[in-house]
Short mmCIF file of C-alpha atoms in Angstrom, two decimals:
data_model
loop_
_atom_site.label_atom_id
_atom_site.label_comp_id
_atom_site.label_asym_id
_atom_site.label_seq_id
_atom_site.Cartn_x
_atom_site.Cartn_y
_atom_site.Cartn_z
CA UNK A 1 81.89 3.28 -39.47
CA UNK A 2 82.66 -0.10 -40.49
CA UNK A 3 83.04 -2.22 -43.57
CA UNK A 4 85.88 -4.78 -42.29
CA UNK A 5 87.81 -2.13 -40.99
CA UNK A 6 87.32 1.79 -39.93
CA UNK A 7 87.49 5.22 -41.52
CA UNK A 8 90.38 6.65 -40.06
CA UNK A 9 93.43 8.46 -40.72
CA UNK A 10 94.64 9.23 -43.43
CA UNK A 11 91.34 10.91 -43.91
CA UNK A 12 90.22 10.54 -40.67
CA UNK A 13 87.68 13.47 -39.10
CA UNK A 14 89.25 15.12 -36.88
CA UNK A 15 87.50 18.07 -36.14
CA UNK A 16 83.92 19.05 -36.80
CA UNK A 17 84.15 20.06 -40.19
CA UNK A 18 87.18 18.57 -41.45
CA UNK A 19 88.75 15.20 -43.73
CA UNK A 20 92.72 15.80 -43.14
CA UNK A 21 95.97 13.91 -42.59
CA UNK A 22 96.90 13.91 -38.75
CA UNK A 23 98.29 17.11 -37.42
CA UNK A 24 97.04 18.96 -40.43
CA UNK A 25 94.48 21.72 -40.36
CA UNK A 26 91.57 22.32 -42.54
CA UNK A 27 92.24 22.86 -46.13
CA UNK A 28 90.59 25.51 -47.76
CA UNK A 29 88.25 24.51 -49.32
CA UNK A 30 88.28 21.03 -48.11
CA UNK A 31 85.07 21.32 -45.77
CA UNK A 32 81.99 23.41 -46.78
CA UNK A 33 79.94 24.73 -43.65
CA UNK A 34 78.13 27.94 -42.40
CA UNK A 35 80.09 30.90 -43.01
CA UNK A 36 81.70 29.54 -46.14
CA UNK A 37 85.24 28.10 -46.68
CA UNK A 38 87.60 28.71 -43.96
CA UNK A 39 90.21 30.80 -43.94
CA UNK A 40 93.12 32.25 -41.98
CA UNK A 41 91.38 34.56 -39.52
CA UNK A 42 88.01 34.35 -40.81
CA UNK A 43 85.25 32.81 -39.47
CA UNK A 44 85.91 29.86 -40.73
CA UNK A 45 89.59 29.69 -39.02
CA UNK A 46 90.84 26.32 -37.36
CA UNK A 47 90.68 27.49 -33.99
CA UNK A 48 86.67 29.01 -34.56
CA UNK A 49 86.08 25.45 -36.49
CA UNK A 50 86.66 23.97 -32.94
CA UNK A 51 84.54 26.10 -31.05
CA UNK A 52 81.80 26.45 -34.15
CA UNK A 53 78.43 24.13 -33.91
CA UNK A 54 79.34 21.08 -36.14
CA UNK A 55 77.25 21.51 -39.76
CA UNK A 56 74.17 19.39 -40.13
CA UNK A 57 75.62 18.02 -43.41
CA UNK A 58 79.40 17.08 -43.77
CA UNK A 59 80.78 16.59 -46.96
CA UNK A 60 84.28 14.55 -48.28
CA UNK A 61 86.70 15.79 -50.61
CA UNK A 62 89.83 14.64 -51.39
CA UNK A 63 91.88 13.49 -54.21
CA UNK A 64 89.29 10.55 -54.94
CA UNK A 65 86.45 11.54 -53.34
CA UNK A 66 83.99 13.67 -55.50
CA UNK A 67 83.76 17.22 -53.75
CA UNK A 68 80.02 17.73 -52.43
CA UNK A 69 79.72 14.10 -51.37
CA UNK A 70 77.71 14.01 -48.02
CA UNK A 71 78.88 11.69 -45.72
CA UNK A 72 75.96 9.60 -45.60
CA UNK A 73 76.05 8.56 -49.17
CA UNK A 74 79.66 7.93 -49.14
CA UNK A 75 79.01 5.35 -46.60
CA UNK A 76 76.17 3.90 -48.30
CA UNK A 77 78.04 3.65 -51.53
CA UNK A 78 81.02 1.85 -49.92
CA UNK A 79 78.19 -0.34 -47.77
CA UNK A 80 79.81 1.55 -44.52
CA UNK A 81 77.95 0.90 -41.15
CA UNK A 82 78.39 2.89 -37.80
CA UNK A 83 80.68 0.69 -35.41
CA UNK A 84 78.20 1.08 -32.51
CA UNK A 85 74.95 0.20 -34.60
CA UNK A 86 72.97 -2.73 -33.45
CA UNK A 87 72.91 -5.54 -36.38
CA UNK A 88 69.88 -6.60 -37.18
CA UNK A 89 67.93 -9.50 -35.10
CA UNK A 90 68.75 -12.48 -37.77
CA UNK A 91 72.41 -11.05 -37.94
CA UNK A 92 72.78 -10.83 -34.01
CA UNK A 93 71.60 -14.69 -34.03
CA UNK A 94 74.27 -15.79 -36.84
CA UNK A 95 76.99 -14.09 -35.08
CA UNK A 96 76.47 -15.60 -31.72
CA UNK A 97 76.67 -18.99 -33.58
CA UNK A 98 79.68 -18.11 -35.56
CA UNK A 99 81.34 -17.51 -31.92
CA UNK A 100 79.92 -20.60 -30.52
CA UNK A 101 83.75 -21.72 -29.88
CA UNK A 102 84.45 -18.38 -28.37
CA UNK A 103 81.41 -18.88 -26.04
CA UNK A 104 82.03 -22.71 -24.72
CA UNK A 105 85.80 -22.38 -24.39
CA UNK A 106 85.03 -18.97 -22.05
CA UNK A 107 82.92 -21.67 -19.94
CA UNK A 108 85.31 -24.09 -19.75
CA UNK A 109 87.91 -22.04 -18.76
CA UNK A 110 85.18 -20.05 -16.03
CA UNK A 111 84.86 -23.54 -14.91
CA UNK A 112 88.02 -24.80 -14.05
CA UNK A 113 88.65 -21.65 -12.87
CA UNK A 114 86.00 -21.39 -10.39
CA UNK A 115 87.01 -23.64 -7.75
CA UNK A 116 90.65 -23.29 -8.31
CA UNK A 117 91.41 -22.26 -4.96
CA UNK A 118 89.08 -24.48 -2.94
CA UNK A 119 91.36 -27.58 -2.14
CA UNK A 120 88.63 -30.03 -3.08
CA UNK A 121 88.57 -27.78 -6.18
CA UNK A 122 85.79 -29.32 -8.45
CA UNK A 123 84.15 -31.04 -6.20
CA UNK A 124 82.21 -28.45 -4.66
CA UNK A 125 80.28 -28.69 -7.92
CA UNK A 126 78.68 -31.97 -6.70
CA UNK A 127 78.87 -31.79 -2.84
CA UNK A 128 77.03 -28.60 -2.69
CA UNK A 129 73.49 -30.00 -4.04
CA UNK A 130 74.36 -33.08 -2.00
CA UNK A 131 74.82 -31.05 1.11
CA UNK A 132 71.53 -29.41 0.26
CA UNK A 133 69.62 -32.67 -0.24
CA UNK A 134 70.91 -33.46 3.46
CA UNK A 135 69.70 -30.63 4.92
CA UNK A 136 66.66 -30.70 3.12
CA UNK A 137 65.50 -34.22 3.39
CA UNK A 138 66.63 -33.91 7.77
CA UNK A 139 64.31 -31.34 7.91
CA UNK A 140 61.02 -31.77 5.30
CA UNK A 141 62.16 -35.69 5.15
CA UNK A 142 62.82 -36.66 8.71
CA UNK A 143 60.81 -34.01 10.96
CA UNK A 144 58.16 -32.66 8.90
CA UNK A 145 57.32 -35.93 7.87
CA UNK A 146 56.89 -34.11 3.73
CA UNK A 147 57.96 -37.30 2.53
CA UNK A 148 54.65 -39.30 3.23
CA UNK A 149 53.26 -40.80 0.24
CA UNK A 150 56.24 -40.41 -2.01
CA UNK A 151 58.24 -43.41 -2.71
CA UNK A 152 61.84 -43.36 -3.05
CA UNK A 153 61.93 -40.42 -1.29
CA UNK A 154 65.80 -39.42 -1.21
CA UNK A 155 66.26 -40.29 -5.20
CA UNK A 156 62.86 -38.02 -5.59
CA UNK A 157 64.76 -35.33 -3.18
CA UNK A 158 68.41 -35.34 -4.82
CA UNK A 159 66.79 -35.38 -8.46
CA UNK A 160 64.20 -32.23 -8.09
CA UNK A 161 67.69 -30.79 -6.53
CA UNK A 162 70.15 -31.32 -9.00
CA UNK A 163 67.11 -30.16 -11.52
CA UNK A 164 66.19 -27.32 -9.86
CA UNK A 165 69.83 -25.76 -9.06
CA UNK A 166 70.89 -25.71 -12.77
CA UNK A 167 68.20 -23.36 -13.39
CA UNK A 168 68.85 -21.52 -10.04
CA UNK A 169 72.54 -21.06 -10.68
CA UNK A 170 71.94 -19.77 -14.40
CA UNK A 171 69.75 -17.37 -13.48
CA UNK A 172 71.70 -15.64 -10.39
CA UNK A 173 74.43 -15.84 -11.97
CA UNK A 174 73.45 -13.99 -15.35
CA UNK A 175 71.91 -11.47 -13.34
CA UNK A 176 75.72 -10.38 -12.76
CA UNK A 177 77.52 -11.21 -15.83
CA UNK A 178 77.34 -7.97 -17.49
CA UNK A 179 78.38 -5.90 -13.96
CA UNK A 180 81.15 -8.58 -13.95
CA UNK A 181 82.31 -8.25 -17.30
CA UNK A 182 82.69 -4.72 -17.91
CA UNK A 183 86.31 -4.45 -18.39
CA UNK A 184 85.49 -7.67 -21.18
CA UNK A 185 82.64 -5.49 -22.64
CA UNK A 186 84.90 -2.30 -23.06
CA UNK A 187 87.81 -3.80 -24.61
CA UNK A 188 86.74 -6.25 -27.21
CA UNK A 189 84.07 -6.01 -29.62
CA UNK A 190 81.72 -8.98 -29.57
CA UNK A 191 77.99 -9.47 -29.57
CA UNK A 192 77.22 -9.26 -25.61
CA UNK A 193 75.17 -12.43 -25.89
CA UNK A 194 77.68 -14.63 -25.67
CA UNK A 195 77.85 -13.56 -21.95
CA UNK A 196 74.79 -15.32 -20.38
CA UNK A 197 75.13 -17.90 -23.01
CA UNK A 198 78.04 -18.67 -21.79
CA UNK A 199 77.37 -18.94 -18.06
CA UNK A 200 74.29 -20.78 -18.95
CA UNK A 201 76.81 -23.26 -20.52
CA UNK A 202 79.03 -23.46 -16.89
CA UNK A 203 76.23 -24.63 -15.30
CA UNK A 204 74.95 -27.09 -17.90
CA UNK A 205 78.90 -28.33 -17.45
CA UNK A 206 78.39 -28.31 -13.62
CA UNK A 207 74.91 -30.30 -13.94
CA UNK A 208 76.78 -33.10 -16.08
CA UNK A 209 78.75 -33.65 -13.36
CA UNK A 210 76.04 -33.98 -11.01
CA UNK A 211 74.07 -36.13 -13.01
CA UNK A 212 77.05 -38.81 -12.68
CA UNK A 213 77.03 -38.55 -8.94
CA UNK A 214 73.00 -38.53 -9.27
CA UNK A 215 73.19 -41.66 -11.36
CA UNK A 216 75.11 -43.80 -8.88
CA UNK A 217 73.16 -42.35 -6.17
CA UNK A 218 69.82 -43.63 -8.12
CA UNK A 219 71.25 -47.35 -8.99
CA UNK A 220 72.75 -47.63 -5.53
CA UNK A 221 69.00 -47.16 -4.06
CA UNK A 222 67.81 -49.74 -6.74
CA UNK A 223 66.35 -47.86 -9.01
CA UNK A 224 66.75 -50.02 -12.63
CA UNK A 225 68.76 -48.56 -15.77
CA UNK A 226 65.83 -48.22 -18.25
CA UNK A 227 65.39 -46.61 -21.63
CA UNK A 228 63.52 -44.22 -20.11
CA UNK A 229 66.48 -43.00 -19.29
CA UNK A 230 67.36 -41.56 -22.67
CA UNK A 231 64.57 -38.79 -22.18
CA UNK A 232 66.46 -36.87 -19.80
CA UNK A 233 68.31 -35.50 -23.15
CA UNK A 234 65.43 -33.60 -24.91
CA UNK A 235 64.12 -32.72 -21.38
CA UNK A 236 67.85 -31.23 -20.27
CA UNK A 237 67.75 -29.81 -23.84
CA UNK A 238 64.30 -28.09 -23.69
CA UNK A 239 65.48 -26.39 -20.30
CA UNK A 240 68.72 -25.42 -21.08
CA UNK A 241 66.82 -23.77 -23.88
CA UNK A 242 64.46 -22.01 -21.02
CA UNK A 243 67.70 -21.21 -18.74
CA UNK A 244 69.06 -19.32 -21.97
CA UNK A 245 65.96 -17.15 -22.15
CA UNK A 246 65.40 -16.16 -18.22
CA UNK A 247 69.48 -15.37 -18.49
CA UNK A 248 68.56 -13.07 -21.40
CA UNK A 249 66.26 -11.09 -19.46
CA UNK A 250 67.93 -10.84 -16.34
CA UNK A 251 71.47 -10.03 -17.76
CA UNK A 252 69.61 -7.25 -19.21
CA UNK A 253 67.75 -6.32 -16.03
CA UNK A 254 71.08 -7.15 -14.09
CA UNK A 255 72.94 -4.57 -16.54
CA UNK A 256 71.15 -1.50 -15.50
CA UNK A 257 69.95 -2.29 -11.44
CA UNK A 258 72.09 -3.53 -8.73
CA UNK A 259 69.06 -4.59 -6.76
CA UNK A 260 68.09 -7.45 -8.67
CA UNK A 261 70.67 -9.50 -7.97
CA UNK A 262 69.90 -8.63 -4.38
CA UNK A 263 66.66 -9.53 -4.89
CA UNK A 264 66.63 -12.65 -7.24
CA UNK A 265 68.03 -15.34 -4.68
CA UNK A 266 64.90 -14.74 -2.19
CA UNK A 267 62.24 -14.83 -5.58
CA UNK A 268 63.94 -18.07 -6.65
CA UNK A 269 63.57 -19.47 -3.10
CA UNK A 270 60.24 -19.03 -2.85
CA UNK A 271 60.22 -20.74 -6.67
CA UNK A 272 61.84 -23.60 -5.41
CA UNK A 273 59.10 -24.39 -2.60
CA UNK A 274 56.61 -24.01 -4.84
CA UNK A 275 57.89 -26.16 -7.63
CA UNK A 276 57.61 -29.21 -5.99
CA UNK A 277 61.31 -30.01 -5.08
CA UNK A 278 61.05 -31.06 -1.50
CA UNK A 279 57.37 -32.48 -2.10
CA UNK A 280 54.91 -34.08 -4.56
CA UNK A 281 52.66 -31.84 -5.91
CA UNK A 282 50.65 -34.22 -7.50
CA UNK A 283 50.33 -36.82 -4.62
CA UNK A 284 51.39 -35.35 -1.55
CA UNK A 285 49.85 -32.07 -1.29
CA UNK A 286 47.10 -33.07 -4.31
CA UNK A 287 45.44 -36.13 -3.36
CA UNK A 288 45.22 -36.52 0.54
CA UNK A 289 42.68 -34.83 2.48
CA UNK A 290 43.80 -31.64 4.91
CA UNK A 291 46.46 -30.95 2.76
CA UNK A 292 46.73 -27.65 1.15
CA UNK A 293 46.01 -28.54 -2.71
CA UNK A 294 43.07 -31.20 -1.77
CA UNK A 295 40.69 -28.47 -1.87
CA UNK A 296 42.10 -26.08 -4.33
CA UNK A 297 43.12 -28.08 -7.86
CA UNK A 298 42.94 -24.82 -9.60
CA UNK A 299 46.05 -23.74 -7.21
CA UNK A 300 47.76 -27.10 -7.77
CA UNK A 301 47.44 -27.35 -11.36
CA UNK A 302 49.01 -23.84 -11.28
CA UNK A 303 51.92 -24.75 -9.35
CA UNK A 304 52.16 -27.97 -11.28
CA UNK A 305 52.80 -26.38 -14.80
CA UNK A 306 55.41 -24.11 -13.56
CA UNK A 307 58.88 -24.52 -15.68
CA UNK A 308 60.64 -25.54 -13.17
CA UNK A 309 58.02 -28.42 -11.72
CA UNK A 310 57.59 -29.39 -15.34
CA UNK A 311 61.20 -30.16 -16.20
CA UNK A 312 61.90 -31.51 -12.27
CA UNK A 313 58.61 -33.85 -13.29
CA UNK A 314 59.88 -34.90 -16.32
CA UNK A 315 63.18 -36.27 -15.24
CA UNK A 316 62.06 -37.93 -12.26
CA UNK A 317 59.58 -39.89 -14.23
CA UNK A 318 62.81 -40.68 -16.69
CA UNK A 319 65.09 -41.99 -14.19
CA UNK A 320 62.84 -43.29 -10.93
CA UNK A 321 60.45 -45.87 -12.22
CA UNK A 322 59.18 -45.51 -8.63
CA UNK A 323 57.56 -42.51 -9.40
CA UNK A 324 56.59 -43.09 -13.27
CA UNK A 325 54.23 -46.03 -12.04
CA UNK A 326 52.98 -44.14 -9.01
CA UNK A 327 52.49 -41.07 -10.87
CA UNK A 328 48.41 -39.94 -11.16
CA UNK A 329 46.81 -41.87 -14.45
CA UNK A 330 49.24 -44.21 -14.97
CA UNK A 331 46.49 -46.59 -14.45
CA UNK A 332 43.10 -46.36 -15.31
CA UNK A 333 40.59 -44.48 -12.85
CA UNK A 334 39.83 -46.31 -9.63
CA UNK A 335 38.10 -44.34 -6.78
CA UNK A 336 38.51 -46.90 -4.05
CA UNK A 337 42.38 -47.53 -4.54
CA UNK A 338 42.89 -43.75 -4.87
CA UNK A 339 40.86 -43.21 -1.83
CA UNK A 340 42.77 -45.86 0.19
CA UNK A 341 46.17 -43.88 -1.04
CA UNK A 342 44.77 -40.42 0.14
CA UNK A 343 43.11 -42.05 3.60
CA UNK A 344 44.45 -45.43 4.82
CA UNK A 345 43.58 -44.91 8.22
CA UNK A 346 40.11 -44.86 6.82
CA UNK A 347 40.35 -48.34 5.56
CA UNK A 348 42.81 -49.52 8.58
CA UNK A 349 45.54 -50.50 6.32
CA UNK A 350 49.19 -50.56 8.56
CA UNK A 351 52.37 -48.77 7.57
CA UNK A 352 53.65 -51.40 7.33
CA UNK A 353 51.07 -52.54 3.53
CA UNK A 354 51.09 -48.66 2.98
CA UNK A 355 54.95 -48.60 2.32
CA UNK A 356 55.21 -51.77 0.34
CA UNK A 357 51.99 -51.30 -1.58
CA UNK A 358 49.15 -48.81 -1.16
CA UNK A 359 51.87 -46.11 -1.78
CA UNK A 360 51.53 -46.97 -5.45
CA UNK A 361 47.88 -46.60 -5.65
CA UNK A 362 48.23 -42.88 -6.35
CA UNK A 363 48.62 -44.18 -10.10
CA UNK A 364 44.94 -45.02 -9.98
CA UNK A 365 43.60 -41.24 -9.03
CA UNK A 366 42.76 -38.68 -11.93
CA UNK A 367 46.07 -36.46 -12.52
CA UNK A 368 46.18 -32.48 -11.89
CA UNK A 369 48.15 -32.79 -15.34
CA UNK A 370 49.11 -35.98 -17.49
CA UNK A 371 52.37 -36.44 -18.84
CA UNK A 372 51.82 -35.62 -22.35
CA UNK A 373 50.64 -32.02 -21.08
CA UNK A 374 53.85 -31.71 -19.60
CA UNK A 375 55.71 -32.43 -22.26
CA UNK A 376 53.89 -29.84 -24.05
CA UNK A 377 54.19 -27.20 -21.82
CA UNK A 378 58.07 -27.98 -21.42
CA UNK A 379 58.23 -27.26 -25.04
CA UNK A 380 56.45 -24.18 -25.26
CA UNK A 381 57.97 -22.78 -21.84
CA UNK A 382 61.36 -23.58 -23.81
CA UNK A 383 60.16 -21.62 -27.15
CA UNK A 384 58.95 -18.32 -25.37
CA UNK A 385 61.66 -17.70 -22.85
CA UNK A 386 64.06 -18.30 -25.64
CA UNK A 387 61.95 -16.02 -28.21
CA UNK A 388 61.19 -13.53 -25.73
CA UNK A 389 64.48 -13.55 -23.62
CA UNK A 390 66.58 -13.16 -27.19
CA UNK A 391 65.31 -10.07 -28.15
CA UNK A 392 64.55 -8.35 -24.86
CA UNK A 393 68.48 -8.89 -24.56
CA UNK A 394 68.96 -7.78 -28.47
CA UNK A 395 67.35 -4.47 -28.13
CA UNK A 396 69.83 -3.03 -25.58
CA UNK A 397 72.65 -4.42 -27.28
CA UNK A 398 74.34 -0.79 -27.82
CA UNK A 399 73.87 -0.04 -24.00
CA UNK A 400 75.87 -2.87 -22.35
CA UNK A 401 79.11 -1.86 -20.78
CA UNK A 402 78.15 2.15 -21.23
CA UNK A 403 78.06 4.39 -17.58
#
């Protein structure tokens, strides 16, 4: 029991059936239980105390506590609370902001810490997406040919990248934290939220640093610094918000089954191909004929409003104005100049006028969802993962760090 401190000694319990200094045996008369008031040899001995079932109702006495006092109301009188009780939802919330220092110096520190023995050290932070986008765009870019119809296509690539891995990286790696952290868990008392809050906060550190490289990477291609710009902060804020929710529920999940973190890295694979990080999903796969969305706009409008397409949507049409004015109903309706985007060969226009121009018509065909849907689903995908994620996590608050 708590109350800024703990019952203990003098007039600590230690037996069942006993309030006594340490080292002392029961009093007579200090503990009332079945067979009456102990005494030497009787049934109610210190050595058949031990062994005796522990009384259903314990009662204090001592020099100021009235004798006949249960327990219970002794605690509620002195607003005592079991150490190991869950607080209360709003309480659990207020304490994880009072230890909002605790929670972003641990992910600073986890930071530095993390490449420490790499010799390019924090580098690997950046080069590791960029490696990815290398691999990614020789293979969907260069060979598949994916990047047909998409302009800009390596600023498009690096961007749904850098996007997609800081919700990648917060979600494998809260599905360990509480495995990871059990020696943490055991030996300080803290609310066990501040765990995948705070690796959600490394790899909001780690996409800052990205987003620098990503910058330079988007002016060097000649992409313009425009206001637009600016949006990437409510955007980054609305999924940081979703990243904090999904950690929730996996560091729960992650908690109590080994497999999932076996499992999670092929599941968010498969997410990534299908949230539109290599390809457009509104142009590419959406708009020209044979492709796999052209006949199926239920299935595209689907993968479209995903989280993780919405927020890797939503930041390219921030930073590339390449893809904000080619992006579906920019422009007003136009059947032949969305026709000559999906089929050029039908209209004989060269590579050559498709590149420079005709790649831009996709503004002019009806969109599978229009920006200010987006935005509202980023919102409300933010709100319910939070909401949900918070107390799915809250609920097994007592069990962390138990086993």
């Amino acid at each position: 029991m708590t109350n800024r401190g703990r019952l203990s000694a003098p007039g600590e319990l230690t037996k069942p059936g006993s309030l006594d200094a340490p080292g002392e045996l029961a009093k007579p008369g200090s503990l009332s239980g079945p067979g009456g008031l102990p005494g030497q040899g009787g049934p109610g001995s210190a050595g058949a105390g031990v062994l005796a079932t522990e009384p259903a109702e314990v009662y204090l006495a001592g020099d100021a506590v009235p004798a006949g006092e249960r327990l219970g109301d002794y605690a509620r009188r002195h607003n005592l609370q079991p150490a190991s009780a869950r607080p209360s939802a709003f309480k659990y919330a207020r304490m994880l902001w009072q230890r909002r220092q605790f929670i972003t110096g641990f992910a600073t520190a986890s930071n530095v810490a993390m490449y420490s023995e790499a010799r390019l050290g924090q580098l690997w932070q950046v080069l590791t997406p960029l490696l990815n986008a290398a691999v990614y765009f020789l293979i969907f870019g260069v060979l598949l040919g994916v990047s047909r119809g998409v302009p800009g296509y390596i600023p498009f690539l690096v961007t749904g990248i850098f996007v997609f891995n800081f919700t990648q990286r917060s979600c494998i790696t809260s599905s360990v934290v509480m495995r990871e952290n059990l020696p943490l868990i055991r030996a300080l008392p803290f609310p066990r939220g501040c765990l995948p809050l705070g690796y959600v906060i490394i790899e909001l550190q780690q996409l800052v640093l990205s987003f620098a490289v990503l910058f330079v990477i988007i002016l060097a291609y000649g992409e313009p610094f425009t206001w637009y710009w600016f949006l990437i902060l409510p955007i980054l804020a609305l999924q940081t918000l979703f990243n904090v929710g999904c950690a929730f529920i996996l560091a729960r999940w992650g908690s109590g089954f080994d497999d999932v973190s076996q499992l999670l890295p092929f599941i968010i694979r498969t997410w990534m191909y299908a949230s539109g990080v290599i390809f457009s999903i509104q142009t590419t796969l959406a708009l020209i004929p044979g492709k796999l969305l052209y006949e199926h706009p239920g299935l595209a409008y689907l993968l479209q409003i995903n989280p993780a397409a919405v927020y890797i949507t939503l930041i390219r049409n921030a930073l590339l104005t390449e893809q904000r004015i080619s992006m579906p109903g920019y422009h007003p309706y136009n059947a032949v100049r969305c026709a000559m985007y999906g089929n050029p060969a039908k209209f004989h226009i060269s590579p050559a006028v498709y590149q420079s121009k005709v790649i831009y018509f996709s503004s002019y065909c009806h969109p599978v969802v229009s920006v200010p849907a987006l935005w509202g689903y980023a919102a409300v995908w933010a709100v319910v993962a939070a909401v949900i994620g918070f107390f799915f996590f809250w609920q097994a608050e007592t069990r962390y760090g138990r086993g």
